[in-house]
Coordinates of C-alpha atoms in Angstrom, one line a residue:
M1 CA -13.9 -40.6 29.6
K2 CA -12.3 -37.4 28.4
P3 CA -10.2 -39.1 25.7
L4 CA -13.4 -40.8 24.3
V5 CA -15.3 -37.5 24.2
S6 CA -12.3 -35.8 22.6
W7 CA -12.1 -38.6 19.9
V8 CA -15.9 -38.3 19.2
T9 CA -15.6 -34.6 18.9
S10 CA -12.6 -34.8 16.6
A11 CA -14.4 -37.4 14.5
C12 CA -17.6 -35.3 14.1
V13 CA -15.6 -32.2 13.3
G14 CA -13.4 -34.1 10.9
F15 CA -16.4 -35.7 9.1
A16 CA -18.1 -32.3 8.7
R17 CA -14.9 -30.8 7.3
A18 CA -14.3 -33.7 4.9
C19 CA -17.8 -33.2 3.5
V20 CA -17.1 -29.5 3.0
V21 CA -13.8 -30.3 1.2
V22 CA -15.5 -32.8 -1.0
A23 CA -18.2 -30.3 -1.9
V24 CA -15.7 -27.7 -2.8
A25 CA -13.3 -30.0 -4.7
M26 CA -16.1 -31.6 -6.7
L27 CA -17.7 -28.4 -8.0
V28 CA -15.8 -28.4 -11.3
P29 CA -16.2 -32.2 -11.8
A30 CA -20.0 -31.7 -11.2
V31 CA -20.1 -29.2 -14.0
W32 CA -18.4 -31.6 -16.4
A33 CA -20.7 -34.4 -15.2
A34 CA -23.7 -32.2 -16.0
A35 CA -22.2 -31.5 -19.4
V36 CA -21.7 -35.2 -20.1
A37 CA -25.3 -35.9 -19.0
L38 CA -26.6 -33.2 -21.3
W39 CA -24.6 -34.6 -24.2
F40 CA -26.1 -38.0 -23.7
W41 CA -29.5 -36.4 -23.4
W42 CA -28.9 -34.7 -26.8
G43 CA -27.7 -38.0 -28.2
G44 CA -28.0 -38.8 -31.9
N45 CA -26.4 -35.5 -33.2
P46 CA -22.7 -36.0 -34.0
W47 CA -22.1 -32.3 -33.1
S48 CA -24.1 -32.3 -29.9
W49 CA -21.0 -32.4 -27.7
I50 CA -19.8 -28.9 -28.7
G51 CA -22.4 -27.0 -26.7
P52 CA -21.9 -28.9 -23.4
F53 CA -18.1 -28.8 -23.9
V54 CA -18.2 -25.0 -24.4
W55 CA -20.4 -24.4 -21.4
A56 CA -18.4 -26.8 -19.2
S57 CA -15.2 -24.9 -20.2
I58 CA -16.7 -21.6 -19.4
G59 CA -18.0 -22.9 -16.1
T60 CA -14.5 -24.3 -15.2
A61 CA -12.9 -20.9 -16.0
A62 CA -15.6 -19.1 -13.9
L63 CA -15.3 -21.4 -10.9
S64 CA -11.5 -21.8 -10.8
R65 CA -10.8 -18.6 -8.8
P66 CA -13.8 -18.9 -6.4
V67 CA -12.8 -22.6 -5.7
C68 CA -9.2 -21.6 -4.9
R69 CA -10.4 -18.7 -2.7
M70 CA -12.7 -21.1 -0.8
V71 CA -9.8 -23.5 -0.3
R72 CA -7.5 -20.8 1.0
S73 CA -10.2 -19.6 3.3
L74 CA -10.8 -23.1 4.7
V75 CA -7.1 -23.7 5.2
A76 CA -6.7 -20.4 7.0
K77 CA -9.8 -21.0 9.2
W78 CA -9.0 -24.6 10.1
T79 CA -5.2 -24.6 10.4
G80 CA -4.2 -20.9 10.6
T81 CA -2.0 -21.2 7.5
L82 CA -2.3 -18.2 5.3
I83 CA -1.7 -18.8 1.6
P84 CA -1.0 -15.6 -0.4
A85 CA -3.3 -15.3 -3.4
G86 CA -0.8 -13.5 -5.6
Y87 CA -3.4 -12.1 -8.0
R88 CA -2.5 -9.1 -10.1
E89 CA -4.4 -6.0 -9.0
A90 CA -6.2 -3.8 -11.5
T91 CA -4.9 -0.2 -11.8
P92 CA -7.4 2.7 -12.0
V93 CA -8.6 3.6 -15.4
T94 CA -7.7 7.2 -16.5
Q95 CA -9.5 9.6 -18.7
M96 CA -7.2 11.2 -21.2
S97 CA -7.5 14.7 -22.6
T98 CA -9.0 13.2 -25.8
G99 CA -11.9 11.9 -23.8
Y100 CA -10.9 8.3 -24.2
W101 CA -10.2 6.0 -21.2
W102 CA -6.9 4.3 -20.7
N103 CA -6.9 1.0 -18.8
G104 CA -3.3 0.1 -19.0
F105 CA -3.7 -2.0 -22.1
S106 CA -5.8 0.1 -24.6
Y107 CA -8.1 3.0 -25.0
S108 CA -11.9 2.8 -24.7
R109 CA -14.8 5.2 -25.2
T110 CA -16.3 4.8 -21.8
S111 CA -14.9 3.9 -18.3
K112 CA -17.2 0.9 -18.2
D113 CA -15.8 -0.6 -21.4
A114 CA -12.2 0.2 -20.2
R115 CA -12.8 -1.7 -16.9
R116 CA -14.4 -4.6 -18.6
E117 CA -11.6 -5.0 -21.1
Q118 CA -9.1 -4.5 -18.3
R119 CA -10.6 -7.3 -16.3
L120 CA -10.5 -9.7 -19.2
R121 CA -7.0 -8.9 -20.2
L122 CA -5.8 -9.0 -16.6
W123 CA -7.5 -12.4 -16.1
W124 CA -6.0 -13.8 -19.3
S125 CA -2.4 -12.5 -18.6
D126 CA -2.3 -13.3 -14.9
P127 CA -0.1 -16.4 -14.2
A128 CA -2.4 -17.0 -11.1
T129 CA -5.2 -17.8 -13.5
W130 CA -3.4 -20.8 -15.0
R131 CA -2.3 -21.8 -11.5
D132 CA -5.9 -21.9 -10.4
L133 CA -7.0 -23.8 -13.4
R134 CA -4.3 -26.4 -12.8
F135 CA -5.4 -26.6 -9.1
T136 CA -9.0 -27.2 -10.0
A137 CA -7.9 -30.0 -12.3
I138 CA -5.8 -31.7 -9.7
V139 CA -7.8 -31.1 -6.5
P140 CA -10.6 -33.7 -7.3
I141 CA -8.1 -36.6 -7.7
T142 CA -6.0 -35.6 -4.7
I143 CA -7.9 -33.8 -2.0
G144 CA -11.3 -34.8 -3.2
V145 CA -10.6 -38.5 -3.3
I146 CA -9.0 -38.6 0.2
A147 CA -11.7 -36.4 1.8
A148 CA -14.4 -38.5 0.2
I149 CA -13.4 -41.6 2.2
P150 CA -15.4 -40.8 5.4
P151 CA -18.6 -39.8 3.5
A152 CA -18.3 -42.8 1.3
G153 CA -17.9 -45.0 4.4
A154 CA -21.0 -43.4 5.9
V155 CA -23.0 -44.0 2.8
A156 CA -21.8 -47.7 2.7
A157 CA -22.8 -48.0 6.4
V158 CA -26.3 -46.7 5.7
L159 CA -26.8 -48.9 2.7
G160 CA -25.3 -52.0 4.4
F161 CA -27.5 -51.7 7.5
S162 CA -30.6 -51.0 5.5
Q163 CA -30.2 -54.1 3.3
P164 CA -30.8 -57.6 4.7
G165 CA -27.7 -59.7 4.8
S166 CA -25.3 -56.7 4.3
A167 CA -24.6 -55.9 7.9
R168 CA -20.9 -56.8 7.5
V169 CA -20.6 -54.2 4.7
G170 CA -22.3 -51.7 6.8
A171 CA -20.0 -52.4 9.8
V172 CA -16.9 -52.0 7.6
G173 CA -18.2 -48.8 6.2
L174 CA -19.0 -47.4 9.7
V175 CA -15.5 -48.3 10.9
V176 CA -13.9 -46.7 7.9
A177 CA -15.9 -43.5 8.3
I178 CA -15.2 -43.2 12.0
A179 CA -11.5 -44.1 11.7
T180 CA -10.7 -41.8 8.8
A181 CA -12.9 -38.8 9.7
P182 CA -10.4 -37.0 11.9
Y183 CA -7.6 -37.2 9.3
A184 CA -9.1 -37.3 5.8
W185 CA -9.6 -33.5 5.5
R186 CA -6.0 -32.7 6.6
S187 CA -4.6 -33.4 3.1
V188 CA -6.1 -30.1 2.0
E189 CA -3.4 -28.0 3.7
P190 CA -0.2 -29.5 2.2
V191 CA -1.7 -29.8 -1.3
A192 CA -3.1 -26.2 -1.2
V193 CA 0.2 -24.8 0.1
R194 CA 2.1 -26.6 -2.6
L195 CA -0.1 -25.7 -5.5
L196 CA -1.8 -22.4 -4.6
R197 CA 1.1 -20.3 -3.3
P198 CA 2.5 -17.8 -5.7
S199 CA 5.4 -19.0 -7.8
S200 CA 8.8 -17.4 -7.5
A201 CA 8.2 -15.5 -10.8
M202 CA 4.9 -14.2 -9.5
A203 CA 6.5 -13.2 -6.2
L204 CA 9.3 -11.5 -8.0
A205 CA 6.8 -9.6 -10.2
D206 CA 4.8 -8.5 -7.2
R207 CA 8.0 -7.4 -5.5
V208 CA 9.0 -5.3 -8.5
D209 CA 5.6 -3.7 -8.6
E210 CA 5.9 -2.9 -4.9
L211 CA 9.3 -1.4 -5.2
T212 CA 8.2 0.6 -8.2
A213 CA 5.3 2.1 -6.2
Q214 CA 7.6 2.7 -3.3
R215 CA 10.1 4.5 -5.5
A216 CA 7.3 6.7 -6.9
D217 CA 6.0 7.5 -3.4
T218 CA 9.6 8.3 -2.2
T219 CA 10.1 10.6 -5.2
I220 CA 6.9 12.4 -4.6
A221 CA 7.6 12.8 -0.9
Q222 CA 11.1 14.1 -1.6
A223 CA 9.8 16.6 -4.1
A224 CA 7.1 17.8 -1.6
E225 CA 9.7 18.1 1.2
I226 CA 12.0 20.2 -1.1
R227 CA 9.2 22.5 -2.0
R228 CA 8.3 22.9 1.7
I229 CA 11.9 23.8 2.6
E230 CA 12.1 26.2 -0.3
R231 CA 8.9 27.9 0.8
D232 CA 10.0 28.1 4.4
L233 CA 13.3 29.6 3.4
H234 CA 11.8 32.0 0.9
D235 CA 9.0 33.2 3.2
G236 CA 11.0 33.2 6.5
A237 CA 14.7 33.3 6.7
Q238 CA 15.4 34.7 3.2
A239 CA 13.0 37.6 3.7
R240 CA 14.5 38.5 7.1
L241 CA 18.0 38.3 5.7
V242 CA 17.1 40.7 2.8
M243 CA 15.6 43.1 5.4
L244 CA 18.8 42.7 7.5
G245 CA 20.9 43.7 4.5
L246 CA 18.7 46.7 3.8
S247 CA 18.9 47.8 7.5
L248 CA 22.7 47.5 7.5
A249 CA 23.0 49.5 4.3
T250 CA 20.8 52.2 5.7
A251 CA 22.7 52.3 9.0
E252 CA 25.9 52.7 7.1
K253 CA 24.6 55.8 5.3
L254 CA 23.2 57.3 8.5
M255 CA 26.3 56.6 10.5
E256 CA 27.8 60.1 9.7
T257 CA 24.6 62.2 9.7
D258 CA 22.3 60.5 12.3
P259 CA 24.2 58.1 14.6
D260 CA 21.2 57.5 16.9
Q261 CA 19.1 56.4 14.0
A262 CA 21.9 54.2 12.8
K263 CA 22.3 52.6 16.2
A264 CA 18.5 51.9 16.3
L265 CA 18.7 50.2 12.9
M266 CA 21.7 48.2 14.0
R267 CA 19.7 47.0 17.1
E268 CA 16.8 46.0 14.8
A269 CA 19.3 44.2 12.5
R270 CA 20.7 42.2 15.4
V271 CA 17.1 41.2 16.5
G272 CA 16.4 40.2 12.9
A273 CA 19.6 38.2 12.7
A274 CA 18.7 36.3 15.9
T275 CA 15.2 35.6 14.6
S276 CA 16.6 34.3 11.3
L277 CA 19.0 32.1 13.1
A278 CA 16.2 30.7 15.2
E279 CA 14.1 30.0 12.1
L280 CA 17.0 28.3 10.4
R281 CA 17.6 26.1 13.4
E282 CA 13.9 25.2 13.5
L283 CA 14.0 24.4 9.8
V284 CA 17.1 22.2 10.3
H285 CA 15.4 20.5 13.2
G286 CA 12.5 19.6 11.0
I287 CA 14.7 18.2 8.4
N288 CA 16.9 16.1 10.7
P289 CA 17.0 16.8 14.5
P290 CA 20.6 17.3 15.8
V291 CA 19.8 15.1 18.8
L292 CA 18.9 12.3 16.4
N293 CA 22.3 12.5 14.8
D294 CA 24.2 12.9 18.0
R295 CA 22.5 10.6 20.5
G296 CA 20.3 8.2 18.5
L297 CA 16.7 7.3 18.2
V298 CA 15.9 6.7 21.9
D299 CA 17.2 10.0 23.2
A300 CA 15.6 11.9 20.3
V301 CA 12.2 10.3 21.1
R302 CA 12.6 11.1 24.8
T303 CA 13.2 14.8 23.8
L304 CA 10.2 14.7 21.5
A305 CA 8.0 13.3 24.3
M306 CA 9.1 16.1 26.6
D307 CA 8.2 18.7 24.0
S308 CA 4.9 17.1 23.3
P309 CA 1.7 18.5 25.1
L310 CA 0.8 14.9 25.9
E311 CA 1.9 13.3 29.2
T312 CA 4.0 10.7 27.4
S313 CA 6.1 7.8 28.9
V314 CA 9.0 6.3 26.9
S315 CA 10.4 2.9 27.5
A316 CA 13.3 1.6 25.3
D317 CA 15.3 -1.6 25.1
V318 CA 17.5 -0.9 22.1
Q319 CA 21.3 -0.8 22.7
P320 CA 23.1 -0.4 19.3
R321 CA 22.6 2.6 17.0
L322 CA 20.4 1.9 14.0
E323 CA 21.1 3.0 10.4
P324 CA 20.4 6.7 10.1
P325 CA 17.6 6.3 7.5
I326 CA 15.8 3.9 9.7
E327 CA 16.1 6.1 12.8
S328 CA 14.8 9.1 10.8
A329 CA 11.8 7.1 9.5
L330 CA 10.9 5.9 12.9
Y331 CA 11.4 9.2 14.6
F332 CA 9.2 11.1 12.2
G333 CA 6.7 8.3 12.3
I334 CA 6.4 8.7 16.1
A335 CA 6.2 12.4 15.7
E336 CA 3.3 12.0 13.2
L337 CA 1.5 9.7 15.6
L338 CA 1.9 12.0 18.6
T339 CA 0.6 14.9 16.5
N340 CA -2.4 12.9 15.4
A341 CA -3.1 12.0 19.1
V342 CA -3.2 15.7 20.1
K343 CA -4.8 17.1 17.0
H344 CA -7.4 14.5 16.1
A345 CA -7.8 12.1 19.0
H346 CA -7.7 14.8 21.8
A347 CA -5.6 12.5 23.9
T348 CA -4.1 13.5 27.2
R349 CA -1.6 10.6 27.8
G350 CA 0.6 8.6 25.5
R351 CA 3.0 5.7 25.7
I352 CA 5.9 4.9 23.5
A353 CA 7.8 1.6 23.7
I354 CA 10.9 0.8 21.6
T355 CA 12.0 -2.8 21.7
Q356 CA 13.8 -5.3 19.6
D357 CA 13.1 -8.9 18.8
D358 CA 14.3 -11.6 16.4
T359 CA 12.8 -9.8 13.4
G360 CA 14.0 -6.3 14.0
I361 CA 13.0 -3.1 15.9
V362 CA 9.5 -2.7 17.1
V363 CA 7.9 0.7 18.0
E364 CA 4.6 0.8 19.8
V365 CA 2.7 4.1 20.3
E366 CA -0.5 4.2 22.3
D367 CA -2.7 7.1 23.4
N368 CA -5.9 7.4 25.4
G369 CA -7.8 9.5 22.8
R370 CA -11.2 8.9 21.3
G371 CA -9.9 6.4 18.7
G372 CA -11.4 5.9 15.2
A373 CA -8.1 6.5 13.4
D374 CA -8.7 5.8 9.7
E375 CA -6.0 5.2 7.2
R376 CA -7.2 7.2 4.2
A377 CA -5.5 7.5 0.9
G378 CA -3.2 10.4 0.9
G379 CA -3.5 10.8 4.7
G380 CA -0.7 10.9 7.3
L381 CA -1.1 7.2 8.3
A382 CA -0.9 6.1 4.6
G383 CA 2.2 8.2 4.2
L384 CA 3.7 6.6 7.4
R385 CA 3.0 3.1 6.0
R386 CA 4.7 4.1 2.7
R387 CA 7.7 5.6 4.6
I388 CA 8.4 2.4 6.6
A389 CA 7.5 0.1 3.7
V390 CA 10.7 1.4 2.0
F391 CA 12.6 -0.6 4.6
D392 CA 10.2 -3.7 4.3
G393 CA 8.6 -2.5 7.5
T394 CA 5.0 -3.1 8.6
L395 CA 2.4 -1.0 10.2
E396 CA -0.5 -2.3 12.4
I397 CA -3.2 0.1 13.6
T398 CA -5.8 -0.8 16.2
S399 CA -8.1 2.2 16.9
P400 CA -11.7 1.3 17.9
A401 CA -14.3 4.0 18.3
G402 CA -13.8 5.5 21.8
G403 CA -10.1 4.5 22.0
P404 CA -7.5 3.7 22.8
T405 CA -5.4 3.9 19.6
H406 CA -2.5 1.5 19.4
V407 CA 0.0 1.6 16.5
R408 CA 2.8 -1.0 16.0
M409 CA 5.7 -0.3 13.6
M410 CA 8.1 -3.1 12.8
V411 CA 11.2 -2.6 10.7
P412 CA 13.7 -5.4 10.0
C413 CA 17.1 -4.3 11.0
A414 CA 20.4 -6.1 10.3
S415 CA 22.3 -4.1 12.9
L416 CA 20.4 -5.7 15.8

């Protein structure tokens, strides 16, 4: 009984999906069929085909991308296979000092004109546009024809049983519809994966753009870090060292006339030297903690957890040492997340897990704060994503309102 119920369910679901696939695949042919019908309706004029042809071409261009997006969505929903779109993203338009707007291609008087021209130029120059047009031309005679078998069988069954003497045709149509319903729609996945995935040239162009953006982000981050170090040195240790030199010079002059005052200045200089040394050590610790260099990521994270106001547990299953840049990126990423948990989420407990799998090293940070972590442009989480993206790493954030917040960082690592 259960196999029969399963078969009936599969047939019903398959028939519905086949109908959806036919409807999507035949959108563009329906436009051309309407154009042909309009041409015949305008018959008698030798130039009457121009208008329907133009409108059908415009309709095809306008429907190509929505059709491809619907096919990707159906494949992802039904099979779980994600097909990257590979469309080129529009860059923000910029107003120049002359008052004109630059859209990456040309100047325009208004931002609206700049965006409109940008969309047209981007659509025309994007290789994905021609890939989508090719797909909309091929899909009716591949996916559409195969998926149309169950609906065609159902139509034949209805017509056959409704006409006297055509019961055999109706029975054949019913058998065809039921037998092919669970399988006819499945052709959409291999065809879509083959024709809709980005080409190697498109993937390479996207990778170049991504690496260019990462290089720019890295350059900006390095410049900001250098300015921070210079500011800390100038306002802290450098000022104290200058005062230390003045105190020593004054003590040297007073050594003969006022030894007690000279000794007091020497004591102040010693305190200043100790303070400057502590500030320099703190600055060096902020640049690259010594424990990270000496003992590796796991011990550095355990030290960080002990210094954190959170009650933080650390579990680790990473034996070999990682590359120093990766260890540094993960260490400061964890430090950023713990700081956010204390400062913004008002958490009291945290958990850090460092593991390794077949893809690389995985770091999970969780806190019991109020949640609602938002990755804003220019914020700490966006900076963290850019920092690990340099190593092809990924960042996943789960932070519902009310908590808890769970962050997963994964970085591919050849040393594992």
